[in-house]
mmCIF file of C-alpha atoms and ligand atoms in Angstrom:
data_model
loop_
_atom_site.group_PDB
_atom_site.id
_atom_site.type_symbol
_atom_site.label_atom_id
_atom_site.label_comp_id
_atom_site.label_asym_id
_atom_site.label_seq_id
_atom_site.Cartn_x
_atom_site.Cartn_y
_atom_site.Cartn_z
ATOM 1 C CA MET A 1 -154.738 3.395 64.471
ATOM 2 C CA MET A 2 -152.163 5.923 62.959
ATOM 3 C CA SER A 3 -150.497 7.989 65.430
ATOM 4 C CA ASP A 4 -149.957 11.836 64.386
ATOM 5 C CA PHE A 5 -146.990 12.945 62.530
ATOM 6 C CA ALA A 6 -145.828 16.418 60.858
ATOM 7 C CA TYR A 7 -145.976 16.098 57.030
ATOM 8 C CA VAL A 8 -143.411 17.932 54.903
ATOM 9 C CA ARG A 9 -143.245 18.657 50.911
ATOM 10 C CA ALA A 10 -139.617 18.937 50.464
ATOM 11 C CA ALA A 11 -139.368 21.843 48.167
ATOM 12 C CA ASN A 12 -135.908 20.567 46.711
ATOM 13 C CA LEU A 13 -133.480 17.917 47.238
ATOM 14 C CA GLU A 14 -131.255 19.961 49.554
ATOM 15 C CA GLU A 15 -134.168 20.451 51.900
ATOM 16 C CA ALA A 16 -135.117 16.907 51.987
ATOM 17 C CA ILE A 17 -131.524 15.802 52.799
ATOM 18 C CA ARG A 18 -131.614 18.606 55.673
ATOM 19 C CA LEU A 19 -134.905 17.628 57.052
ATOM 20 C CA LEU A 20 -134.240 13.685 56.769
ATOM 21 C CA ALA A 21 -131.196 13.899 58.811
ATOM 22 C CA ALA A 22 -133.233 14.880 62.297
ATOM 23 C CA PRO A 23 -134.320 11.633 64.288
ATOM 24 C CA GLY A 24 -137.859 10.046 63.802
ATOM 25 C CA THR A 25 -138.045 11.697 60.346
ATOM 26 C CA PHE A 26 -138.642 9.480 57.350
ATOM 27 C CA LEU A 27 -138.859 9.965 53.672
ATOM 28 C CA HIS A 28 -141.899 9.387 51.627
ATOM 29 C CA ALA A 29 -141.755 8.477 47.893
ATOM 30 C CA GLY A 30 -145.402 6.753 46.945
ATOM 31 C CA GLY A 31 -146.117 5.836 50.356
ATOM 32 C CA THR A 32 -147.295 2.591 49.637
ATOM 33 C CA ASP A 33 -144.993 0.723 51.932
ATOM 34 C CA LEU A 34 -144.003 3.757 54.283
ATOM 35 C CA LEU A 35 -147.530 4.603 55.631
ATOM 36 C CA GLY A 36 -148.405 0.791 56.320
ATOM 37 C CA CYS A 37 -145.558 0.508 58.443
ATOM 38 C CA VAL A 38 -146.451 3.591 60.334
ATOM 39 C CA ARG A 39 -150.136 2.729 60.662
ATOM 40 C CA ASP A 40 -148.838 -0.764 62.014
ATOM 41 C CA GLU A 41 -146.561 0.938 64.111
ATOM 42 C CA VAL A 42 -143.733 -1.233 62.613
ATOM 43 C CA PHE A 43 -141.968 1.877 63.428
ATOM 44 C CA SER A 44 -143.139 5.085 64.624
ATOM 45 C CA ALA A 45 -142.449 8.802 62.734
ATOM 46 C CA ASP A 46 -142.661 12.085 64.287
ATOM 47 C CA ARG A 47 -142.064 13.720 60.679
ATOM 48 C CA VAL A 48 -142.775 12.599 57.068
ATOM 49 C CA VAL A 49 -140.764 14.375 54.129
ATOM 50 C CA SER A 50 -142.485 13.812 50.978
ATOM 51 C CA ILE A 51 -140.182 13.905 47.808
ATOM 52 C CA SER A 52 -142.714 13.619 45.211
ATOM 53 C CA GLY A 53 -142.368 17.098 44.302
ATOM 54 C CA LEU A 54 -139.018 16.766 43.129
ATOM 55 C CA ALA A 55 -139.236 16.777 39.485
ATOM 56 C CA GLY A 56 -135.319 15.945 39.222
ATOM 57 C CA LEU A 57 -135.605 12.309 40.469
ATOM 58 C CA ARG A 58 -138.434 11.472 37.791
ATOM 59 C CA GLY A 59 -137.880 10.616 34.123
ATOM 60 C CA ILE A 60 -136.302 7.729 32.093
ATOM 61 C CA LYS A 61 -133.143 9.334 30.044
ATOM 62 C CA PRO A 62 -130.245 7.973 28.039
ATOM 63 C CA ALA A 63 -126.995 7.906 30.511
ATOM 64 C CA PRO A 64 -123.539 8.645 29.221
ATOM 65 C CA GLY A 65 -122.219 5.846 27.624
ATOM 66 C CA GLY A 66 -125.280 4.330 26.173
ATOM 67 C CA GLY A 67 -127.212 3.008 29.614
ATOM 68 C CA LEU A 68 -130.204 4.526 30.932
ATOM 69 C CA ARG A 69 -130.835 6.897 33.870
ATOM 70 C CA ILE A 70 -134.208 5.853 35.798
ATOM 71 C CA GLY A 71 -135.145 8.361 38.375
ATOM 72 C CA ALA A 72 -135.749 7.153 42.068
ATOM 73 C CA LEU A 73 -139.484 8.536 41.651
ATOM 74 C CA VAL A 74 -140.040 6.409 38.408
ATOM 75 C CA THR A 75 -143.163 4.317 39.047
ATOM 76 C CA LEU A 76 -142.942 0.590 38.622
ATOM 77 C CA ALA A 77 -145.875 1.018 35.753
ATOM 78 C CA GLU A 78 -143.557 3.322 33.965
ATOM 79 C CA ILE A 79 -140.754 1.046 34.031
ATOM 80 C CA ALA A 80 -142.823 -2.015 32.965
ATOM 81 C CA ALA A 81 -144.379 -0.181 30.025
ATOM 82 C CA HIS A 82 -141.005 1.516 28.800
ATOM 83 C CA PRO A 83 -140.197 0.089 25.274
ATOM 84 C CA GLY A 84 -136.505 0.430 25.855
ATOM 85 C CA ILE A 85 -136.261 -1.136 29.133
ATOM 86 C CA GLN A 86 -138.627 -3.930 27.543
ATOM 87 C CA LYS A 87 -136.140 -4.426 25.195
ATOM 88 C CA ASP A 88 -132.438 -4.280 26.550
ATOM 89 C CA TYR A 89 -133.748 -4.489 30.230
ATOM 90 C CA PRO A 90 -136.296 -7.167 30.075
ATOM 91 C CA ALA A 91 -135.172 -8.535 33.643
ATOM 92 C CA LEU A 92 -136.199 -5.110 35.051
ATOM 93 C CA ALA A 93 -139.350 -4.591 32.768
ATOM 94 C CA GLU A 94 -140.671 -8.142 33.812
ATOM 95 C CA ALA A 95 -139.754 -7.774 37.722
ATOM 96 C CA ALA A 96 -141.556 -4.176 37.906
ATOM 97 C CA ALA A 97 -144.714 -5.770 35.821
ATOM 98 C CA SER A 98 -144.597 -8.646 38.413
ATOM 99 C CA ALA A 99 -145.003 -6.249 41.375
ATOM 100 C CA ALA A 100 -147.803 -5.841 43.620
ATOM 101 C CA SER A 101 -151.013 -4.949 41.781
ATOM 102 C CA PRO A 102 -151.866 -2.326 39.144
ATOM 103 C CA GLN A 103 -152.697 0.203 41.656
ATOM 104 C CA LEU A 104 -149.771 -0.135 43.773
ATOM 105 C CA ARG A 105 -147.630 -0.455 40.624
ATOM 106 C CA ASN A 106 -149.055 3.267 39.552
ATOM 107 C CA GLN A 107 -148.338 4.760 42.826
ATOM 108 C CA GLY A 108 -145.009 2.656 43.892
ATOM 109 C CA THR A 109 -141.741 3.907 42.695
ATOM 110 C CA LEU A 110 -138.620 2.436 41.751
ATOM 111 C CA GLY A 111 -136.534 4.250 45.152
ATOM 112 C CA GLY A 112 -139.310 2.644 47.573
ATOM 113 C CA ASN A 113 -139.350 -0.554 45.864
ATOM 114 C CA VAL A 114 -135.826 -1.296 46.501
ATOM 115 C CA CYS A 115 -136.050 0.348 50.191
ATOM 116 C CA GLN A 116 -139.449 -1.214 51.394
ATOM 117 C CA ARG A 117 -139.218 -3.004 54.792
ATOM 118 C CA PRO A 118 -139.347 -6.803 54.894
ATOM 119 C CA ARG A 119 -142.846 -8.744 55.170
ATOM 120 C CA CYS A 120 -141.759 -10.929 57.908
ATOM 121 C CA TRP A 121 -145.301 -11.416 60.015
ATOM 122 C CA TYR A 122 -143.618 -10.831 63.407
ATOM 123 C CA PHE A 123 -141.756 -7.633 62.173
ATOM 124 C CA ARG A 124 -145.167 -6.383 60.723
ATOM 125 C CA GLY A 125 -147.091 -7.613 63.692
ATOM 126 C CA ASP A 126 -146.593 -6.552 67.618
ATOM 127 C CA PHE A 127 -143.297 -8.307 68.377
ATOM 128 C CA HIS A 128 -140.226 -6.494 69.295
ATOM 129 C CA CYS A 129 -138.007 -8.991 67.390
ATOM 130 C CA ALA A 130 -134.268 -8.641 66.741
ATOM 131 C CA ARG A 131 -134.612 -6.459 63.578
ATOM 132 C CA LYS A 132 -136.503 -3.994 65.780
ATOM 133 C CA GLY A 133 -133.654 -3.882 68.084
ATOM 134 C CA GLY A 134 -135.049 -6.913 70.492
ATOM 135 C CA ASP A 135 -133.301 -10.035 71.122
ATOM 136 C CA LEU A 136 -135.065 -12.695 69.768
ATOM 137 C CA CYS A 137 -136.360 -13.840 66.190
ATOM 138 C CA TYR A 138 -139.573 -15.320 66.515
ATOM 139 C CA ALA A 139 -139.310 -16.955 63.002
ATOM 140 C CA ALA A 140 -136.361 -19.098 63.821
ATOM 141 C CA GLU A 141 -138.612 -21.200 65.923
ATOM 142 C CA GLY A 142 -141.755 -20.094 64.907
ATOM 143 C CA GLU A 143 -143.735 -19.697 61.831
ATOM 144 C CA ASN A 144 -141.327 -19.353 58.972
ATOM 145 C CA GLU A 145 -142.656 -21.154 55.953
ATOM 146 C CA TYR A 146 -142.030 -17.670 53.752
ATOM 147 C CA HIS A 147 -138.462 -16.923 55.168
ATOM 148 C CA CYS A 148 -135.106 -17.436 54.092
ATOM 149 C CA ILE A 149 -133.017 -20.447 52.711
ATOM 150 C CA PHE A 150 -129.474 -18.538 52.124
ATOM 151 C CA GLY A 151 -128.039 -16.108 54.353
ATOM 152 C CA GLY A 152 -130.021 -16.051 57.373
ATOM 153 C CA GLU A 153 -128.358 -15.300 60.976
ATOM 154 C CA ILE A 154 -129.862 -13.505 63.918
ATOM 155 C CA CYS A 155 -132.760 -12.702 61.515
ATOM 156 C CA PHE A 156 -134.222 -14.532 58.500
ATOM 157 C CA ILE A 157 -136.223 -12.466 56.428
ATOM 158 C CA VAL A 158 -136.331 -12.555 52.473
ATOM 159 C CA HIS A 159 -135.926 -9.302 50.695
ATOM 160 C CA PRO A 160 -139.281 -8.305 49.445
ATOM 161 C CA SER A 161 -138.421 -6.269 46.288
ATOM 162 C CA ASP A 162 -138.779 -7.824 42.859
ATOM 163 C CA THR A 163 -136.599 -5.180 41.143
ATOM 164 C CA ALA A 164 -133.872 -5.172 43.602
ATOM 165 C CA PRO A 165 -132.433 -8.904 42.064
ATOM 166 C CA ALA A 166 -133.209 -7.586 38.383
ATOM 167 C CA LEU A 167 -131.027 -4.511 39.262
ATOM 168 C CA VAL A 168 -128.316 -6.595 40.677
ATOM 169 C CA ALA A 169 -128.466 -9.055 37.707
ATOM 170 C CA LEU A 170 -128.089 -5.969 35.298
ATOM 171 C CA GLU A 171 -125.350 -4.804 37.217
ATOM 172 C CA ALA A 172 -127.122 -1.508 37.881
ATOM 173 C CA ALA A 173 -125.600 1.383 40.432
ATOM 174 C CA PHE A 174 -127.338 3.682 42.876
ATOM 175 C CA ARG A 175 -126.999 7.222 42.821
ATOM 176 C CA ILE A 176 -127.266 8.572 46.561
ATOM 177 C CA SER A 177 -127.398 12.026 47.570
ATOM 178 C CA GLY A 178 -127.166 12.785 51.384
ATOM 179 C CA PRO A 179 -125.608 15.103 54.219
ATOM 180 C CA ARG A 180 -122.021 14.206 52.859
ATOM 181 C CA GLY A 181 -122.617 14.572 49.470
ATOM 182 C CA GLN A 182 -123.070 12.173 46.382
ATOM 183 C CA ARG A 183 -122.040 8.764 46.149
ATOM 184 C CA THR A 184 -122.639 5.743 43.718
ATOM 185 C CA VAL A 185 -123.336 2.216 44.864
ATOM 186 C CA PRO A 186 -123.233 -0.600 42.391
ATOM 187 C CA ALA A 187 -126.638 -2.440 43.271
ATOM 188 C CA GLY A 188 -124.465 -5.760 44.252
ATOM 189 C CA SER A 189 -123.001 -3.649 47.174
ATOM 190 C CA PHE A 190 -126.336 -2.034 48.262
ATOM 191 C CA PHE A 191 -127.961 -4.441 50.166
ATOM 192 C CA ILE A 192 -126.757 -6.325 53.205
ATOM 193 C CA LEU A 193 -127.383 -9.327 55.103
ATOM 194 C CA PRO A 194 -128.205 -9.732 58.852
ATOM 195 C CA GLY A 195 -124.766 -10.985 59.711
ATOM 196 C CA GLN A 196 -123.751 -7.230 58.502
ATOM 197 C CA ASP A 197 -126.109 -5.234 60.261
ATOM 198 C CA HIS A 198 -129.588 -7.219 61.211
ATOM 199 C CA THR A 199 -131.432 -4.009 61.921
ATOM 200 C CA ARG A 200 -131.546 -2.511 58.195
ATOM 201 C CA GLU A 201 -131.695 -4.078 54.504
ATOM 202 C CA ASN A 202 -129.227 -1.668 52.685
ATOM 203 C CA VAL A 203 -126.096 0.956 53.113
ATOM 204 C CA LEU A 204 -128.192 4.048 53.271
ATOM 205 C CA GLN A 205 -127.142 6.398 56.019
ATOM 206 C CA LYS A 206 -129.848 8.841 57.851
ATOM 207 C CA GLY A 207 -130.560 11.510 55.792
ATOM 208 C CA GLU A 208 -129.469 9.628 52.476
ATOM 209 C CA ILE A 209 -131.752 9.313 49.208
ATOM 210 C CA ILE A 210 -131.468 7.553 45.850
ATOM 211 C CA THR A 211 -131.818 10.208 43.225
ATOM 212 C CA ASP A 212 -131.515 7.642 40.414
ATOM 213 C CA VAL A 213 -130.500 4.308 39.127
ATOM 214 C CA VAL A 214 -128.084 3.739 36.330
ATOM 215 C CA LEU A 215 -128.190 0.813 33.848
ATOM 216 C CA PRO A 216 -125.111 0.346 31.883
ATOM 217 C CA ALA A 217 -125.286 -0.108 28.194
ATOM 218 C CA PRO A 218 -126.675 -3.351 26.985
ATOM 219 C CA LEU A 219 -124.613 -6.094 26.449
ATOM 220 C CA PRO A 220 -124.773 -7.525 22.511
ATOM 221 C CA GLY A 221 -126.510 -10.856 22.826
ATOM 222 C CA ARG A 222 -127.871 -10.285 26.135
ATOM 223 C CA ARG A 223 -130.421 -12.595 27.133
ATOM 224 C CA GLY A 224 -132.541 -12.370 30.427
ATOM 225 C CA GLY A 225 -135.886 -12.061 32.260
ATOM 226 C CA TYR A 226 -137.388 -12.305 35.590
ATOM 227 C CA LEU A 227 -139.441 -15.250 36.573
ATOM 228 C CA LYS A 228 -141.420 -14.992 39.807
ATOM 229 C CA VAL A 229 -143.219 -18.229 41.888
ATOM 230 C CA ARG A 230 -145.825 -16.836 44.067
ATOM 231 C CA SER A 231 -148.946 -18.284 45.780
ATOM 232 C CA ARG A 232 -151.342 -15.922 43.815
ATOM 233 C CA ALA A 233 -151.095 -14.858 40.496
ATOM 234 C CA THR A 234 -151.319 -11.372 41.442
ATOM 235 C CA TRP A 235 -151.048 -9.187 44.622
ATOM 236 C CA ASP A 236 -148.171 -11.281 46.315
ATOM 237 C CA PHE A 237 -144.581 -11.348 46.863
ATOM 238 C CA ALA A 238 -141.916 -14.154 45.455
ATOM 239 C CA LEU A 239 -141.814 -17.642 47.046
ATOM 240 C CA ALA A 240 -138.567 -17.714 44.900
ATOM 241 C CA GLY A 241 -137.654 -15.741 41.592
ATOM 242 C CA VAL A 242 -134.794 -15.648 39.103
ATOM 243 C CA ALA A 243 -133.208 -12.717 37.606
ATOM 244 C CA SER A 244 -131.239 -13.505 34.773
ATOM 245 C CA SER A 245 -128.696 -11.608 32.759
ATOM 246 C CA LEU A 246 -126.949 -13.687 29.978
ATOM 247 C CA GLN A 247 -124.635 -12.772 27.341
ATOM 248 C CA VAL A 248 -124.440 -15.515 24.660
ATOM 249 C CA GLU A 249 -122.034 -15.573 21.567
ATOM 250 C CA GLY A 250 -123.272 -17.941 18.827
ATOM 251 C CA ASP A 251 -124.299 -20.525 21.136
ATOM 252 C CA ILE A 252 -121.755 -19.989 23.718
ATOM 253 C CA VAL A 253 -122.704 -18.296 27.155
ATOM 254 C CA LYS A 254 -119.844 -15.704 27.804
ATOM 255 C CA ARG A 255 -121.048 -13.966 30.785
ATOM 256 C CA ALA A 256 -124.143 -14.856 33.233
ATOM 257 C CA ARG A 257 -125.831 -13.429 36.304
ATOM 258 C CA LEU A 258 -128.463 -15.301 38.264
ATOM 259 C CA VAL A 259 -130.011 -13.121 40.985
ATOM 260 C CA PHE A 260 -132.812 -14.817 43.231
ATOM 261 C CA SER A 261 -135.495 -12.972 44.884
ATOM 262 C CA GLY A 262 -137.642 -14.618 47.973
ATOM 263 C CA VAL A 263 -135.109 -16.888 49.249
ATOM 264 C CA ALA A 264 -132.340 -14.774 51.136
ATOM 265 C CA PRO A 265 -132.302 -11.542 53.026
ATOM 266 C CA ALA A 266 -130.637 -9.788 50.269
ATOM 267 C CA PRO A 267 -130.845 -10.381 46.206
ATOM 268 C CA TRP A 268 -129.391 -13.611 46.098
ATOM 269 C CA ARG A 269 -126.240 -13.805 43.708
ATOM 270 C CA ALA A 270 -125.765 -17.710 42.672
ATOM 271 C CA PRO A 271 -121.942 -17.736 41.574
ATOM 272 C CA ALA A 272 -121.698 -21.325 41.507
ATOM 273 C CA ALA A 273 -124.849 -21.525 39.093
ATOM 274 C CA GLU A 274 -123.227 -18.867 36.841
ATOM 275 C CA GLN A 275 -120.143 -20.975 36.423
ATOM 276 C CA GLU A 276 -121.975 -23.833 35.127
ATOM 277 C CA LEU A 277 -123.071 -21.721 32.295
ATOM 278 C CA VAL A 278 -120.306 -19.472 31.393
ATOM 279 C CA GLY A 279 -118.376 -21.362 28.629
ATOM 280 C CA HIS A 280 -120.799 -23.935 27.624
ATOM 281 C CA LYS A 281 -123.894 -24.135 25.264
ATOM 282 C CA LEU A 282 -126.771 -22.995 26.691
ATOM 283 C CA ASP A 283 -128.621 -26.664 26.716
ATOM 284 C CA ALA A 284 -130.542 -28.786 28.961
ATOM 285 C CA ASP A 285 -127.312 -30.375 30.601
ATOM 286 C CA ALA A 286 -125.770 -27.088 31.182
ATOM 287 C CA ILE A 287 -129.196 -25.502 32.687
ATOM 288 C CA GLY A 288 -129.599 -28.947 34.810
ATOM 289 C CA ARG A 289 -125.942 -28.411 36.469
ATOM 290 C CA ALA A 290 -126.960 -24.367 36.837
ATOM 291 C CA ALA A 291 -130.011 -25.293 38.446
ATOM 292 C CA ALA A 292 -128.790 -28.023 40.918
ATOM 293 C CA ALA A 293 -125.803 -25.540 41.917
ATOM 294 C CA SER A 294 -128.054 -23.003 42.595
ATOM 295 C CA ILE A 295 -129.579 -24.751 45.706
ATOM 296 C CA LYS A 296 -125.986 -26.464 46.804
ATOM 297 C CA ASP A 297 -125.443 -24.267 49.625
ATOM 298 C CA ALA A 298 -129.442 -23.888 50.854
ATOM 299 C CA SER A 299 -130.127 -23.990 54.583
ATOM 300 C CA PRO A 300 -134.046 -24.242 55.083
ATOM 301 C CA LEU A 301 -135.571 -23.752 58.279
ATOM 302 C CA SER A 302 -138.284 -25.888 59.955
ATOM 303 C CA ASN A 303 -141.282 -25.064 57.426
ATOM 304 C CA ASN A 304 -139.507 -23.699 54.153
ATOM 305 C CA GLY A 305 -137.756 -26.788 52.698
ATOM 306 C CA TYR A 306 -140.168 -26.557 49.690
ATOM 307 C CA LYS A 307 -138.266 -23.568 48.632
ATOM 308 C CA VAL A 308 -135.023 -25.602 47.912
ATOM 309 C CA THR A 309 -137.227 -27.606 45.257
ATOM 310 C CA LEU A 310 -138.976 -24.502 44.049
ATOM 311 C CA LEU A 311 -135.851 -22.328 43.450
ATOM 312 C CA ARG A 312 -134.341 -25.482 41.817
ATOM 313 C CA GLY A 313 -137.473 -25.877 39.243
ATOM 314 C CA ALA A 314 -137.571 -21.996 39.068
ATOM 315 C CA VAL A 315 -133.885 -21.830 37.629
ATOM 316 C CA GLU A 316 -134.019 -24.541 35.106
ATOM 317 C CA GLU A 317 -137.648 -23.051 33.847
ATOM 318 C CA ALA A 318 -136.076 -19.370 33.519
ATOM 319 C CA LEU A 319 -133.272 -20.723 31.685
ATOM 320 C CA SER A 320 -135.177 -22.798 29.498
ATOM 321 C CA ARG A 321 -137.060 -19.637 28.150
ATOM 322 C CA PHE A 322 -133.531 -18.841 26.360
ATOM 323 C CA VAL A 323 -132.720 -22.076 24.420
HETATM 324 C C1 FAD B 16 -150.215 -5.734 48.896
HETATM 325 C C2 FAD B 16 -148.887 -5.254 48.685
HETATM 326 C C3 FAD B 16 -148.572 -6.327 47.770
HETATM 327 C C4 FAD B 16 -146.918 -6.039 47.411
HETATM 328 N N1 FAD B 16 -146.603 -7.085 46.160
HETATM 329 C C5 FAD B 16 -145.416 -6.702 46.031
HETATM 330 C C6 FAD B 16 -144.574 -7.271 45.300
HETATM 331 O O1 FAD B 16 -145.257 -8.531 44.560
HETATM 332 N N2 FAD B 16 -143.362 -7.269 44.872
HETATM 333 C C7 FAD B 16 -142.798 -6.078 45.596
HETATM 334 O O2 FAD B 16 -141.442 -6.055 44.680
HETATM 335 N N3 FAD B 16 -143.350 -5.213 45.970
HETATM 336 C C8 FAD B 16 -144.581 -5.310 46.377
HETATM 337 N N4 FAD B 16 -145.104 -4.450 47.333
HETATM 338 C C9 FAD B 16 -144.280 -3.512 47.713
HETATM 339 C C10 FAD B 16 -144.724 -2.365 47.047
HETATM 340 O O3 FAD B 16 -144.453 -2.299 45.511
HETATM 341 C C11 FAD B 16 -144.015 -0.938 47.236
HETATM 342 O O4 FAD B 16 -144.767 -0.562 48.573
HETATM 343 C C12 FAD B 16 -143.623 -0.135 46.717
HETATM 344 O O5 FAD B 16 -142.919 -0.123 45.755
HETATM 345 C C13 FAD B 16 -142.801 1.139 47.566
HETATM 346 O O6 FAD B 16 -142.601 2.318 46.290
HETATM 347 P P1 FAD B 16 -143.083 3.706 47.400
HETATM 348 O O7 FAD B 16 -142.729 4.837 46.422
HETATM 349 O O8 FAD B 16 -144.580 3.739 47.556
HETATM 350 O O9 FAD B 16 -142.125 3.527 48.717
HETATM 351 P P2 FAD B 16 -142.478 4.307 50.160
HETATM 352 O O10 FAD B 16 -143.633 3.644 50.492
HETATM 353 O O11 FAD B 16 -142.685 5.806 49.917
HETATM 354 O O12 FAD B 16 -141.171 4.119 50.542
HETATM 355 C C14 FAD B 16 -140.902 2.952 51.198
HETATM 356 C C15 FAD B 16 -139.583 3.155 51.939
HETATM 357 O O13 FAD B 16 -138.680 3.210 50.830
HETATM 358 C C16 FAD B 16 -137.910 4.560 51.563
HETATM 359 N N5 FAD B 16 -137.410 5.258 50.308
HETATM 360 C C17 FAD B 16 -138.561 5.423 49.016
HETATM 361 N N6 FAD B 16 -137.908 6.149 48.305
HETATM 362 C C18 FAD B 16 -136.678 5.941 48.725
HETATM 363 C C19 FAD B 16 -135.465 7.066 48.015
HETATM 364 N N7 FAD B 16 -135.367 7.641 46.607
HETATM 365 N N8 FAD B 16 -134.148 6.880 48.783
HETATM 366 C C20 FAD B 16 -134.231 6.533 49.704
HETATM 367 N N9 FAD B 16 -135.221 5.532 50.389
HETATM 368 C C21 FAD B 16 -136.583 5.766 49.840
HETATM 369 C C22 FAD B 16 -138.816 5.269 52.583
HETATM 370 O O14 FAD B 16 -138.485 5.922 53.247
HETATM 371 C C23 FAD B 16 -139.515 4.078 53.037
HETATM 372 O O15 FAD B 16 -138.505 3.408 54.262
HETATM 373 C C24 FAD B 16 -146.259 -4.624 47.702
HETATM 374 C C25 FAD B 16 -147.051 -3.803 48.904
HETATM 375 C C26 FAD B 16 -148.485 -4.001 48.979
HETATM 376 C C27 FAD B 16 -148.883 -3.126 49.962
HETATM 377 S S1 SF4 B 17 -137.106 -13.182 60.671
HETATM 378 FE FE1 SF4 B 17 -136.019 -10.998 61.088
HETATM 379 S S2 SF4 B 17 -137.912 -9.694 61.111
HETATM 380 FE FE2 SF4 B 17 -138.678 -11.527 61.258
HETATM 381 S S3 SF4 B 17 -138.909 -12.021 63.420
HETATM 382 FE FE3 SF4 B 17 -136.997 -12.742 62.972
HETATM 383 S S4 SF4 B 17 -135.762 -10.938 63.301
HETATM 384 FE FE4 SF4 B 17 -137.552 -10.328 63.369
#
């Protein structure tokens, strides 16, 4: 049963920031993840502050320099259906379209999707594990078939968001407002690994709110997309996913970003695989080398070795779409 909490609709951004700085207070955007966490007692809330009335956090607009600015309250459904995002940033449109179910995509926002809490069943269940401030990771020696094969240490979650790896691949930036003013954080520096802090998933400080996400101007010759492998065709998180953003001139790859979902506690960039592509023709040989390089440093747990082969195949399939 859900415990009682106060619910406040912030009238403006300043009020939201002020209210959120208090202990026991949580931000509510679409509420699809937050309310589940409170109901399941993953954490308890004294007060929930809704930002859903803040019109300034809505809308998709041109950004200075030729990119796009996406408000944090834009829903996944709006992103998936936006012609400009489909054309110039297909990795993001496909990632948003692949997340959850139609109902959740209509309600869930971009800000909430990148900040949602992990789905580890111990974390979501009645276990005071390391991520909740306890001493133990129950997954390390327990049921870990959906956990990470890269970047695990103390905690072995996978980051649950589909849009997060796409934003890292597209070199997006988060604009953040908080008690100390505004800052902009590149998506590649926003998500953190357990080695940095195993109790949170990103760099946000108490009271900070993502206001919008800025996509840089599309590169000429860009190809990219998001391929997601999951157990069921819908309403399921990634077992492994590949967000790609390539710049190809003639036949030659000039620039490559490959970022994986479902395999690490944060969107996992694969520089060794990227290097196998840059300067080469995008053919079966280069794709095979990139796929092999992408799993080179994998370190599976007792029950998730299947993810290593799955990821290699996913990289191969994702890149073969562009040949
Ligand atoms: C059954 C189910 C299946 C799902 N499958 C997938 C899936 O396949 N792929 C996937 O990516 N997701 C999946 N999800 C997660 C879903 O996409 C997220 O719940 C949703 O995107 C969260 O958006 P929201 O606006 O409802 O966030 P909320 O629930 O309102 O917030 C989520 C978290 O983000 C914080 N937050 C929200 N907005 C901001 C902001 N602007 N600044 C700072 N912090 C913020 C909140 O405080 C909270 O901690 C699934 C969820 C469910 C319940
Ligand atoms: S993987 Fe992380 S969230 Fe899951 S039990 Fe271990 S410490 Fe907790």
